[in-house]
CSV table of C-alpha atoms and ligand atoms in Angstrom, one decimal:
chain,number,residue,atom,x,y,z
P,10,UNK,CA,-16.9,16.7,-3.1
P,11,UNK,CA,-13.6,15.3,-4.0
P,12,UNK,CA,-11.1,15.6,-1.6
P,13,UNK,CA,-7.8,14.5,-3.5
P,14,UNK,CA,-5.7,16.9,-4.5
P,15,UNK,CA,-3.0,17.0,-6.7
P,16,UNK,CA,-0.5,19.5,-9.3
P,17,UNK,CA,-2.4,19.1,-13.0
P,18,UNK,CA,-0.7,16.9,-15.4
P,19,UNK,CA,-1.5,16.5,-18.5
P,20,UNK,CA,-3.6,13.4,-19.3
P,21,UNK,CA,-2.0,10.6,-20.9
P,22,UNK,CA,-2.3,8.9,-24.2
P,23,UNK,CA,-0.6,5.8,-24.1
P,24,UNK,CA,-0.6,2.0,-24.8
P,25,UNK,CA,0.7,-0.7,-22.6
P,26,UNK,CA,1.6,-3.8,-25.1
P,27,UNK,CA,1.0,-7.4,-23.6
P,28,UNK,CA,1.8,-6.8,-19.9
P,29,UNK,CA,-0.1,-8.9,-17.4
P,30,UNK,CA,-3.0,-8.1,-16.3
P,31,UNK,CA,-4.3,-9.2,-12.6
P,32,UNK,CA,-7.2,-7.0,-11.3
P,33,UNK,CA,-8.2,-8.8,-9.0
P,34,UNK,CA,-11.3,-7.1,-8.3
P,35,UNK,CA,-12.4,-6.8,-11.9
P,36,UNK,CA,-11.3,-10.3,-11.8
P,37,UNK,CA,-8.9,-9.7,-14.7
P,38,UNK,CA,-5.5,-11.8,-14.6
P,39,UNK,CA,-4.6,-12.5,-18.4
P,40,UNK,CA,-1.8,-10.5,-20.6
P,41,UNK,CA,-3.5,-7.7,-22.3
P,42,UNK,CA,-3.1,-4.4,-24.0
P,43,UNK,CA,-3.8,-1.5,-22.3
P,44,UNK,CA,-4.9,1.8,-24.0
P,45,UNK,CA,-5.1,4.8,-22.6
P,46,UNK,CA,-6.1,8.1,-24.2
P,47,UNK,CA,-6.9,11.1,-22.6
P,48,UNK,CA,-6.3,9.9,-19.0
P,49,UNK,CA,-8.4,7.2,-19.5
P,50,UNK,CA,-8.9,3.6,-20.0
P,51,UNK,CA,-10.0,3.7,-23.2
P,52,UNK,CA,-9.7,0.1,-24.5
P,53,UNK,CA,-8.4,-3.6,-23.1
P,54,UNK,CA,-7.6,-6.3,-25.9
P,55,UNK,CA,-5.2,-9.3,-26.6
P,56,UNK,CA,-1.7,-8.6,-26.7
P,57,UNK,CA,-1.1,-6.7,-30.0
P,58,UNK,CA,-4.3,-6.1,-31.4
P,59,UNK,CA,-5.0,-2.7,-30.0
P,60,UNK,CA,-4.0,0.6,-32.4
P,61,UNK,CA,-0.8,2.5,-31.4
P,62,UNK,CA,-2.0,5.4,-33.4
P,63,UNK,CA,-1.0,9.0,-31.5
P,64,UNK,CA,0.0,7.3,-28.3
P,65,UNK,CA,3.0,6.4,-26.5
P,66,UNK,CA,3.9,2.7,-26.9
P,67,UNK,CA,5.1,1.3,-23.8
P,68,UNK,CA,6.8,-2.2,-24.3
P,69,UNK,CA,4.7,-4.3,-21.4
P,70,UNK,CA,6.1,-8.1,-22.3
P,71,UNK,CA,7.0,-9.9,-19.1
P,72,UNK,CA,6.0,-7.2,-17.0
P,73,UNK,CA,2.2,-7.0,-14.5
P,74,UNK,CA,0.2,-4.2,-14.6
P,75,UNK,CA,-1.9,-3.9,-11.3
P,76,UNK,CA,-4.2,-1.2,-10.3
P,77,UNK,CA,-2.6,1.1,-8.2
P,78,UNK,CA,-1.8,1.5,-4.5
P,79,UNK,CA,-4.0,3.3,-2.1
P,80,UNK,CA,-2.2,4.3,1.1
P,81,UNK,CA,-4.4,5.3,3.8
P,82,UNK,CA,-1.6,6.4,6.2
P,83,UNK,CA,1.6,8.1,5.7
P,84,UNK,CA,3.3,11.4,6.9
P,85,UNK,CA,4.3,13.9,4.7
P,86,UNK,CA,5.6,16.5,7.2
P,87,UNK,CA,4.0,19.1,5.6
P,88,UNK,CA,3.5,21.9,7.2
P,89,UNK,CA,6.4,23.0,9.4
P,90,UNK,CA,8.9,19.8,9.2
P,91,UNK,CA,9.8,19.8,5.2
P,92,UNK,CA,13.6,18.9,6.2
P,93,UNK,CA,11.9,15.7,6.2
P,94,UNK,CA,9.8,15.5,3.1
P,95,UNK,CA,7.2,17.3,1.2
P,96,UNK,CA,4.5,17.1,-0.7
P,97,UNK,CA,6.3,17.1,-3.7
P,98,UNK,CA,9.2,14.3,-2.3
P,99,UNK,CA,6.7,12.7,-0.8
P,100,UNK,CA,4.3,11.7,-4.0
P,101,UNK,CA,7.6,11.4,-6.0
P,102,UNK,CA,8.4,8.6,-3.6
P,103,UNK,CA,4.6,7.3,-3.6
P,104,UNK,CA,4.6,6.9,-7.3
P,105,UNK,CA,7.8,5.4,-7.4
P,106,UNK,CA,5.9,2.7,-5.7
P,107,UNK,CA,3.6,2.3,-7.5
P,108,UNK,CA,0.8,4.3,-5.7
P,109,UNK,CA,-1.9,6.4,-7.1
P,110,UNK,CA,-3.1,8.0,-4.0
P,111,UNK,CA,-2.2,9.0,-0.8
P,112,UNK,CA,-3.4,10.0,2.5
P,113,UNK,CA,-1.8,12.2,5.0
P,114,UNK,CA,-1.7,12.3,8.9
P,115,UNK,CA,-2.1,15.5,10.7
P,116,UNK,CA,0.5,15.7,13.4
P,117,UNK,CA,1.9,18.1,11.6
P,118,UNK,CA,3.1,21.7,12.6
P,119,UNK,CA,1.2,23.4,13.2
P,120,UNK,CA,-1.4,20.2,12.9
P,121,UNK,CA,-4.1,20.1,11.0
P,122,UNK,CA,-6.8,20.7,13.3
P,123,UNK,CA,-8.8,23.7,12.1
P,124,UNK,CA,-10.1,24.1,8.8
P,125,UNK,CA,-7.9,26.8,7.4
P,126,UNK,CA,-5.0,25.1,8.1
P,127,UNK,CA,-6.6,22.5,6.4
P,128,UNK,CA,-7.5,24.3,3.2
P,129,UNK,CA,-3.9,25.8,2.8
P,130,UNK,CA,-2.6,22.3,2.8
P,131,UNK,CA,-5.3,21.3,-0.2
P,132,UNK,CA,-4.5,24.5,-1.8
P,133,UNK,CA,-0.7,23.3,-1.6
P,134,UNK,CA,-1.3,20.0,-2.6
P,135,UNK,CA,-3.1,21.5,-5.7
P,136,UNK,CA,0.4,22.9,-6.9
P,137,UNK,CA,2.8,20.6,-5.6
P,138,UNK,CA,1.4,17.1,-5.0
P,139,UNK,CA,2.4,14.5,-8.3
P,140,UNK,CA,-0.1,11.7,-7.6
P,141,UNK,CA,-3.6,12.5,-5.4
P,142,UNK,CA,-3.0,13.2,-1.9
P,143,UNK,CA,-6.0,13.4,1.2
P,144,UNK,CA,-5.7,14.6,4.4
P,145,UNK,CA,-7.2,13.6,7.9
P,146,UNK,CA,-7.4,16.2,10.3
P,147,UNK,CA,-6.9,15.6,14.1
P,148,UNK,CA,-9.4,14.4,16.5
P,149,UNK,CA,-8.4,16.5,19.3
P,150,UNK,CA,-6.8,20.1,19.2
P,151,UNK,CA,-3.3,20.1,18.7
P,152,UNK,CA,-2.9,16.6,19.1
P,153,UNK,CA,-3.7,17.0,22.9
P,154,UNK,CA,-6.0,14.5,23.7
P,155,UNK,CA,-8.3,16.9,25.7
P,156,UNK,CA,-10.4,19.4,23.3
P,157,UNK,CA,-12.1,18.0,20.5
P,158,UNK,CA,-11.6,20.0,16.7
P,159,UNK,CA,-14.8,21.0,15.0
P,160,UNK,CA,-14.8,18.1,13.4
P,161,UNK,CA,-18.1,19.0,10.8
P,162,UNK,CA,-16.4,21.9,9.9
P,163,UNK,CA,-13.3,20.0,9.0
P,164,UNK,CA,-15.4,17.4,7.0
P,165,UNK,CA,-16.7,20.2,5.1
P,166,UNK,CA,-13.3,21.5,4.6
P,167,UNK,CA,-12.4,18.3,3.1
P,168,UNK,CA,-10.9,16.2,5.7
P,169,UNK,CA,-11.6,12.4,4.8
P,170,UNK,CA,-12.0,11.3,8.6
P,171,UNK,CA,-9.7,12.0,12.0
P,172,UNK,CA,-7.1,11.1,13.6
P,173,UNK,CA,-4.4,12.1,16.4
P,174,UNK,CA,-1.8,8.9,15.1
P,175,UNK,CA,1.2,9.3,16.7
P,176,UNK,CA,-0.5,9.6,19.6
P,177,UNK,CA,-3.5,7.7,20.6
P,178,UNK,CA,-7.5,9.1,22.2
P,179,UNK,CA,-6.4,8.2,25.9
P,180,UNK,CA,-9.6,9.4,27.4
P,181,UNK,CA,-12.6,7.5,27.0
P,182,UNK,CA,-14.4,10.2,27.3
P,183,UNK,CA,-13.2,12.1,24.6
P,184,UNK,CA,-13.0,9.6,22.1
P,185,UNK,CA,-17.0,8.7,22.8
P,186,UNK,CA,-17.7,12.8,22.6
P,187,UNK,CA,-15.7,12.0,18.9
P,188,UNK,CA,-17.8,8.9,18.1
P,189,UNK,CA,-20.6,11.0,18.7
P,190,UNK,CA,-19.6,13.4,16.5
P,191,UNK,CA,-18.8,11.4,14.1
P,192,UNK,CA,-22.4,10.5,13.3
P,193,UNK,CA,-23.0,14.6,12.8
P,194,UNK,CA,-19.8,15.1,10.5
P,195,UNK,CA,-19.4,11.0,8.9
P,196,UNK,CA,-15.9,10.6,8.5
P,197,UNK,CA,-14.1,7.5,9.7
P,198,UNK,CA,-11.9,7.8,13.2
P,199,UNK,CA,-8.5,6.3,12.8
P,200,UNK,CA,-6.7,5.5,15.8
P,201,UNK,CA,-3.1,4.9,16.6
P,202,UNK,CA,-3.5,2.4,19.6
P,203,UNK,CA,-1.2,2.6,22.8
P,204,UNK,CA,-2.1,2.9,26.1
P,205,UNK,CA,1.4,4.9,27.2
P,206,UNK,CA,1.0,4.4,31.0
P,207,UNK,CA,2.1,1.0,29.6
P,208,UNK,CA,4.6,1.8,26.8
P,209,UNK,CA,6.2,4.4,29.2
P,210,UNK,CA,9.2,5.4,27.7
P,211,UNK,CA,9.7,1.8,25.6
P,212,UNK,CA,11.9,2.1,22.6
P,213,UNK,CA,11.3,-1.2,21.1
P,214,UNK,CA,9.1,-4.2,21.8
P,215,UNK,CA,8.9,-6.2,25.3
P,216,UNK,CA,10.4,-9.7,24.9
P,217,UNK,CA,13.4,-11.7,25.0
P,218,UNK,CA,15.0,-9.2,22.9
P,219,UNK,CA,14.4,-6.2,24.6
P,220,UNK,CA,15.6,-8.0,28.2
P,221,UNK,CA,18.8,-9.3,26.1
P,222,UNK,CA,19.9,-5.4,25.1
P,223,UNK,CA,18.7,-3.7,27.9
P,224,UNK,CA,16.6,-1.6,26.3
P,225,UNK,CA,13.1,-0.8,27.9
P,226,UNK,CA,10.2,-2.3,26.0
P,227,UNK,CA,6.6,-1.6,25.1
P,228,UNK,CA,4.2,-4.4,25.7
P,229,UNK,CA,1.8,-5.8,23.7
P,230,UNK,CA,-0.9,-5.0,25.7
P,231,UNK,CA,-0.6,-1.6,25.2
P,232,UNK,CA,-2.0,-1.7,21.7
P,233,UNK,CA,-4.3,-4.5,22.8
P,234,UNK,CA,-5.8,-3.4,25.7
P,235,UNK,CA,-6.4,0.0,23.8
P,236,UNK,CA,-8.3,-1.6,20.6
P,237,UNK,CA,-10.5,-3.5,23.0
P,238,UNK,CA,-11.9,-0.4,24.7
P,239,UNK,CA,-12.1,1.4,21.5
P,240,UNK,CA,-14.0,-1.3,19.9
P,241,UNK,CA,-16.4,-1.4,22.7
P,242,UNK,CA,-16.8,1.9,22.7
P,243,UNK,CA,-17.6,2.0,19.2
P,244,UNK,CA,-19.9,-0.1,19.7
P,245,UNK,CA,-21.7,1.2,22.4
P,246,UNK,CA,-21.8,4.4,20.4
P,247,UNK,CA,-22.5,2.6,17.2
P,248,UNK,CA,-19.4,4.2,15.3
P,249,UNK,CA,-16.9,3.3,12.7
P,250,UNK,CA,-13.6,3.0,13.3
P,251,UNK,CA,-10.0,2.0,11.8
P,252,UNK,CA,-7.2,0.7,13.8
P,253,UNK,CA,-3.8,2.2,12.5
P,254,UNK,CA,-0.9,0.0,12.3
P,255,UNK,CA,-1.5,-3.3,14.0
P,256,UNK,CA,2.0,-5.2,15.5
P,257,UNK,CA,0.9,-7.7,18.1
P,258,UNK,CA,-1.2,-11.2,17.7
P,259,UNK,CA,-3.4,-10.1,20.7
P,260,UNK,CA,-4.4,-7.5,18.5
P,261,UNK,CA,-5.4,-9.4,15.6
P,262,UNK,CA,-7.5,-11.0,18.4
P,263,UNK,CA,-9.1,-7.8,20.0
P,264,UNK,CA,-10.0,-6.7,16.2
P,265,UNK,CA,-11.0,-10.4,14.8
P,266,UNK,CA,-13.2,-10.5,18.2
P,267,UNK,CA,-14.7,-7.0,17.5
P,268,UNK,CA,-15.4,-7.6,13.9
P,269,UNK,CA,-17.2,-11.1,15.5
P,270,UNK,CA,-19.5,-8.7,17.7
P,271,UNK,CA,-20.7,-6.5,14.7
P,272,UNK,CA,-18.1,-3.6,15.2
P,273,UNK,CA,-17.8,-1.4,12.6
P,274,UNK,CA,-14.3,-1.9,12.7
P,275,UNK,CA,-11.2,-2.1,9.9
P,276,UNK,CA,-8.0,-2.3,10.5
P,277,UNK,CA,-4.3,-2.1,8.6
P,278,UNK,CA,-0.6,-3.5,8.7
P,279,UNK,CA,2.3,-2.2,7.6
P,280,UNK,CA,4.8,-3.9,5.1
P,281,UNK,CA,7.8,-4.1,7.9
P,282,UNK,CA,5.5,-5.1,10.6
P,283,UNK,CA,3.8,-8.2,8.1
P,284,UNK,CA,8.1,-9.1,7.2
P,285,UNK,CA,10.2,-8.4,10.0
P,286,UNK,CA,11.0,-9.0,13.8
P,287,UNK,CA,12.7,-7.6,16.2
P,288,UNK,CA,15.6,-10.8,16.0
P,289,UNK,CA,16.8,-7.6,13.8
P,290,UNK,CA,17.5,-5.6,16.4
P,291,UNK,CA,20.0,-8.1,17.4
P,292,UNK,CA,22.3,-8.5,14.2
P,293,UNK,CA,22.1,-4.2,14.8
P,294,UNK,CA,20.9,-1.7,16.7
P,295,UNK,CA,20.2,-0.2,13.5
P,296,UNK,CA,17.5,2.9,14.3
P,297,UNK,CA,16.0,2.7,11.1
P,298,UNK,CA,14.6,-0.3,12.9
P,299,UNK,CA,13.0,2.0,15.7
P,300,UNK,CA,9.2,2.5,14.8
P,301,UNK,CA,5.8,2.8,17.0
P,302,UNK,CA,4.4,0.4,16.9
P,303,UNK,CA,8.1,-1.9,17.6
P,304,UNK,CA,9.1,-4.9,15.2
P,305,UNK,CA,7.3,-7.6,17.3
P,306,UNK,CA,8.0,-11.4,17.5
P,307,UNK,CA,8.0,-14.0,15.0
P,308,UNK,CA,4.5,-15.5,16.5
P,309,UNK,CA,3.0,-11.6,15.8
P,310,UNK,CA,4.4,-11.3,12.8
P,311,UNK,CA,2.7,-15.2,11.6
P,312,UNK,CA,-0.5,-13.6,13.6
P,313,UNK,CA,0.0,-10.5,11.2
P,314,UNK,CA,-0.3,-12.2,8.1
P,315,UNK,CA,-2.9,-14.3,9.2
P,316,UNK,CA,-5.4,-11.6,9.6
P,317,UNK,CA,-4.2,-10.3,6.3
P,318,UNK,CA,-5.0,-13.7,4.7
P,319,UNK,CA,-8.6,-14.6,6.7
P,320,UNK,CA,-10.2,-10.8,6.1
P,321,UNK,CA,-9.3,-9.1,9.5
P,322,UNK,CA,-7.2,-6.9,9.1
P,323,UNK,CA,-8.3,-5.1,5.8
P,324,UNK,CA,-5.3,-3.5,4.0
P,325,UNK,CA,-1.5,-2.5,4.0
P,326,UNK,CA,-0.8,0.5,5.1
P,327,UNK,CA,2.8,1.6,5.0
P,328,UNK,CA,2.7,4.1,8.1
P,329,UNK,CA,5.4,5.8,5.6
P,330,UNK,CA,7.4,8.3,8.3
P,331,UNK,CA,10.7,10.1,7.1
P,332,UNK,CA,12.8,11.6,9.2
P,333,UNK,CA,16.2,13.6,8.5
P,334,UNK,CA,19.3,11.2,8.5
P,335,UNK,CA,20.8,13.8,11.4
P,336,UNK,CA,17.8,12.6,14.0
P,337,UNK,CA,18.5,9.3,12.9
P,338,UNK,CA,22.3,9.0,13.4
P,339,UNK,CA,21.6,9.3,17.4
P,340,UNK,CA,22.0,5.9,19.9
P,341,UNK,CA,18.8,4.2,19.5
P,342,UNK,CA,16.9,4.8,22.3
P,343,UNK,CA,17.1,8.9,21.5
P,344,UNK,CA,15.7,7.7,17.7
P,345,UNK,CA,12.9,9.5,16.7
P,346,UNK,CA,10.1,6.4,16.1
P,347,UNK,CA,9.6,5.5,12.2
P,348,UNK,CA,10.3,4.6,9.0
P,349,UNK,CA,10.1,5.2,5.1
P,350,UNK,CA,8.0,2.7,3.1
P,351,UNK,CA,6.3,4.1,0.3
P,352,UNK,CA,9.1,2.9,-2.0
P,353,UNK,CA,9.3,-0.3,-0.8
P,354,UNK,CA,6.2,-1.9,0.7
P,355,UNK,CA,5.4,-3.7,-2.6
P,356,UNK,CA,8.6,-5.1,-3.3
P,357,UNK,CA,9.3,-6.7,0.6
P,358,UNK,CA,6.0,-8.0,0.9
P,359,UNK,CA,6.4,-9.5,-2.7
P,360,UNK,CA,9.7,-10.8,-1.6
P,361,UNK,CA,9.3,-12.0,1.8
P,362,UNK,CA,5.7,-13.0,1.6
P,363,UNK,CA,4.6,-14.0,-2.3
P,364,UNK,CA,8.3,-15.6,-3.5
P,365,UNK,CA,7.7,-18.4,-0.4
P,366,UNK,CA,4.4,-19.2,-1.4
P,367,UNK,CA,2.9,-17.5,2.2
P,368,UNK,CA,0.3,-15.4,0.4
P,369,UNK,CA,-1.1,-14.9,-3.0
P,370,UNK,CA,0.3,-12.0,-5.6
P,371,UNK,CA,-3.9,-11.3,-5.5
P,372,UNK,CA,-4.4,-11.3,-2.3
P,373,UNK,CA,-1.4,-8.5,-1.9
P,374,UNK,CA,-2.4,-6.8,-5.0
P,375,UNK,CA,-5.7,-6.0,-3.5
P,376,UNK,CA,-4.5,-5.3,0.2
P,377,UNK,CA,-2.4,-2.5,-1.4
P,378,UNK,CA,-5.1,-0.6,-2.2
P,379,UNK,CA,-8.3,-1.7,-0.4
P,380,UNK,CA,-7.3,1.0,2.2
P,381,UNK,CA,-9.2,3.7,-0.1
P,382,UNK,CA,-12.4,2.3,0.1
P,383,UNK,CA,-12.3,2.2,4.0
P,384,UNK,CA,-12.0,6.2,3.7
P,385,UNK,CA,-14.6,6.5,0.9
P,386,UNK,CA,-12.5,6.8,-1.6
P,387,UNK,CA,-13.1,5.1,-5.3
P,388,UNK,CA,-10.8,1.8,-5.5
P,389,UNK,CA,-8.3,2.0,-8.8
P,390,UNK,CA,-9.6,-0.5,-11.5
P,391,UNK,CA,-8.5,-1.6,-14.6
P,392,UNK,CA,-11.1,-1.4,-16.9
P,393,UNK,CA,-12.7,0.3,-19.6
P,394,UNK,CA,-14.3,3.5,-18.7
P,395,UNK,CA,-12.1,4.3,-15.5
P,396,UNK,CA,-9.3,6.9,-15.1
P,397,UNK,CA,-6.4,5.2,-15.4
P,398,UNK,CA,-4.6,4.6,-12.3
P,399,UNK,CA,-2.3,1.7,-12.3
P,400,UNK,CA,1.3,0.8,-12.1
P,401,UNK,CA,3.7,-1.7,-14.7
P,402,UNK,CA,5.8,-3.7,-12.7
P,403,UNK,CA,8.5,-6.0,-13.2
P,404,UNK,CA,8.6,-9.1,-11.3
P,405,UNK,CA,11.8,-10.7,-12.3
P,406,UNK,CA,13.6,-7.4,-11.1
P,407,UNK,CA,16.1,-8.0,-8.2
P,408,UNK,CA,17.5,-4.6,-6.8
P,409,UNK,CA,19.3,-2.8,-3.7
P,410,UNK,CA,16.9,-1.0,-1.0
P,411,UNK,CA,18.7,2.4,-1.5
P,412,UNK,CA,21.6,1.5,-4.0
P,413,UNK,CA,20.7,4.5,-5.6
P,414,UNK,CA,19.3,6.6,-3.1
P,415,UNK,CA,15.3,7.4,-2.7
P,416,UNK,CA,12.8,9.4,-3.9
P,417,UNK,CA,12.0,10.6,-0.6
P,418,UNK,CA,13.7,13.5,1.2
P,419,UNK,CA,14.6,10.9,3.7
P,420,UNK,CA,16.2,7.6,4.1
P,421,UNK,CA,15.3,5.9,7.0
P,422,UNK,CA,14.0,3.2,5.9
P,423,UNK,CA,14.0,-0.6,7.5
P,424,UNK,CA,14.5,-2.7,4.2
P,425,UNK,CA,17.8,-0.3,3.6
P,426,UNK,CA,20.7,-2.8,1.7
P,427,UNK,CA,18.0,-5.7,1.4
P,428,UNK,CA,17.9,-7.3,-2.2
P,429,UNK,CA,13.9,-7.1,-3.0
P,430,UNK,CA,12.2,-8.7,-6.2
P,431,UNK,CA,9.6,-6.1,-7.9
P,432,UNK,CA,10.5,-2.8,-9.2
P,433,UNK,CA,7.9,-0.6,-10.3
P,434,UNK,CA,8.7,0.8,-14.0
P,435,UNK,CA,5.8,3.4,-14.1
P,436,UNK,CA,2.8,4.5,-12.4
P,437,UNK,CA,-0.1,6.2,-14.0
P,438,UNK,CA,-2.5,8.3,-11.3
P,439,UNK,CA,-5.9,10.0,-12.2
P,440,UNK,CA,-4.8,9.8,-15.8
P,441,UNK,CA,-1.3,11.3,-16.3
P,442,UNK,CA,2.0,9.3,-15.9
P,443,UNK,CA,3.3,10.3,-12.1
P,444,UNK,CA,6.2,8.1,-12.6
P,445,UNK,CA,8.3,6.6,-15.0
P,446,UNK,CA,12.3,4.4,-13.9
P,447,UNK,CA,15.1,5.8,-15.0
P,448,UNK,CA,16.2,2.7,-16.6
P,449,UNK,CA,12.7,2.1,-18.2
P,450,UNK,CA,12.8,2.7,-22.5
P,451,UNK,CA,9.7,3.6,-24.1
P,452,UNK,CA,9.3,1.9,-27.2
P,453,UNK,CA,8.0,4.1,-29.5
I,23,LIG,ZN1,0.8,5.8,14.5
């Protein structure tokens, strides 16, 4: 059963002369040619000895290929909230960084908690969606943290796991019925960690900064304390879960310590969480700056990109949340919580963690997309044989966060008027080309 959906397009027949290679998983880093006919990965050779014959010559020189991004968590408001995005803006702005897949959250409206609502959204996605797009489906019925959803039902309807992000499983109860569950209807349970009787009505994190504005913060511990229930639970019931968007060193701990205790545990960070603290909050109160989870501290950030670097925390995940510039232009603390990122999570980690020498371009090539394979899904590869599903990149390009505009309905996102290295010049998904720059000349 394949649950990614997405509009046909028609398959492509291309070549990609001399770009650089770096697969790291099919442990390919050298320039090559890359022919594609029909969709598919028909041939890889030295730089300008494969046949341009009835395909598109793309000049590659200087430029990376990588296999493309998986994104196992971003909202695409659709149903009910498309003055936000849809699933049309929303996989424009996925290819446009250089993703080939997608999956959606539920907390939708109405959410996607029963199958028909479910099966519309696929059927939607099957007309309107440019790259591949799966959905979870909630854990509990509308997002209420009491009832669960027939969660077997949903799997068969094609949901890829569960999830009530946005909101986390508060009862204990309810979220070991749902690991119990789980083991009837597989799917993996993704949870959004907070404990709110301690982030109350927080609007940023709980520090130094926070006391210096004012402003009413959300502790660490309220993701912590959360993940280290969850992960005993999980344990006790023997299920697998995925912690969404992790901000704060003691989490890195709770999930290093899980993983130590034989947890079937993964977890994810998001590009502005793994680059930025909230020190921005004090050059501007800036509410494209307002997410949930907060902009931590420096030390959580460092802990961050740790666990990206020693295996615990598994992929990036950009947590990709538009929301119309009208809810944004409020005073902060009446923000609604998140940010865009699909456009930008390769180029600010590129720029604020590969440039300095932090991490390795492999490293964050592979955490881009890794996220698929924690919801079953097929990793992107370049190699002979496989659909194509990769993106051409330039390196050496410097431009504007939002110079000109986004591909997104919305444009609230953190990295707005930073100067980022990487652009992404195309994106080829399941075959056809999803996305191709402006700027970007075809050769032949
Ligand atoms: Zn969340």
């Amino acid at each position: 059963m394949s649950a990614l959906e997405s509009r046909p397009t028609p398959p492509a027949d291309l070549l990609v002369r001399g770009a650089h290679v770096l697969d790291p998983r099919a442990g390919i880093n050298a320039p090559q040619d890359v022919l594609v006919r029909g969709g598919q990965i028909a041939e890889l050779g030295a730089p300008g000895s494969l046949p341009d014959d009835g395909v598109e010559v793309v000049d590659g020189e200087g430029k990376h290929v990588f296999p493309g991004f998986v994104d196992p968590h971003v909202h695409l408001r659709t149903p009910g909230q498309e003055h936000k995005e849809d699933l049309d803006t929303g996989t424009r702005s996925a290819a446009a960084g250089g993703y080939v897949a997608v999956v959606a959250m539920p907390n939708t409206d109405p959410v996607v908690d029963n199958a028909p609502v479910l099966l519309s959204l696929r059927e939607q996605a099957r007309r309107e969606a440019r790259i591949p797009v799966g959905f979870l489906a909630a854990v509990t019925r509308g997002l209420g943290g009491e009832g669960l959803t027939e969660m077997a039902e949903l799997r068969d309807a094609g949901a890829l796991g569960f999830t009530d992000d946005g909101k986390p499983v508060h009862r204990a109860g309810i979220l070991r019925k749902a690991l119990q569950y789980q083991r009837l209807a597989g799917g993996v349970l993704c949870l959004h960690e907070e404990d709110p009787t301690l982030s109350g009505k927080g609007v940023m994190h709980e520090g130094d900064v926070s006391a210096r504005l004012g402003l009413a913060g959300i502790p660490s511990v309220s993701e912590s304390t959360l993940i280290a229930r969850d992960a005993a639970l999980a344990r006790y019931e023997d299920g697998r879960i995925h912690i969404q968007h992790l901000s704060a060193r003691e989490s890195v701990e709770a999930v290093a310590a899980a993983k130590l205790a034989g947890v079937k545990i993964t977890a994810e960070a998001s590009p502005h969480h793994l680059t930025l603290t909230d020190q921005a909050l004090l050059e501007s109160l800036d509410t494209r700056l307002k997410m949930n989870p907060p902009l931590r501290t420096e030390t959580d950030r460092q802990a961050l990109v740790e666990g990206l670097r020693d295996g615990t925390i598994d992929c990036i995940a950009t947590d990709h949340a538009p929301h119309a510039r009208e809810e944004k232009e409020v005073p902060f603390e009446e923000a609604p919580m998140g940010t865009t990122g699909l456009e930008t999570a390769f180029a600010a980690v590129y720029t604020e963690l590969v440039l300095p020498g932090v991490l390795p371009l492999e490293l964050v090539v592979d955490k881009l997309s890794t996220g698929a394979a924690l919801l079953g899904l097929p990793l992107p590869a370049v190699q002979v044989g496989h659909s194509a599903d990769f993106c051409l990149v330039d390196l050496e390009a410097e431009w504007e966060v939002g110079e000109h505009g986004y591909e997104s309905r919305s444009e609230n996102c953190c990295f707005s008027g930073r100067t980022l290295r990487g652009r992404v010049l195309a994106t080829v998904a399941a075959g056809g080309i999803a996305y191709r720059e402006r700027a970007f000349a075809v050769v032949a």
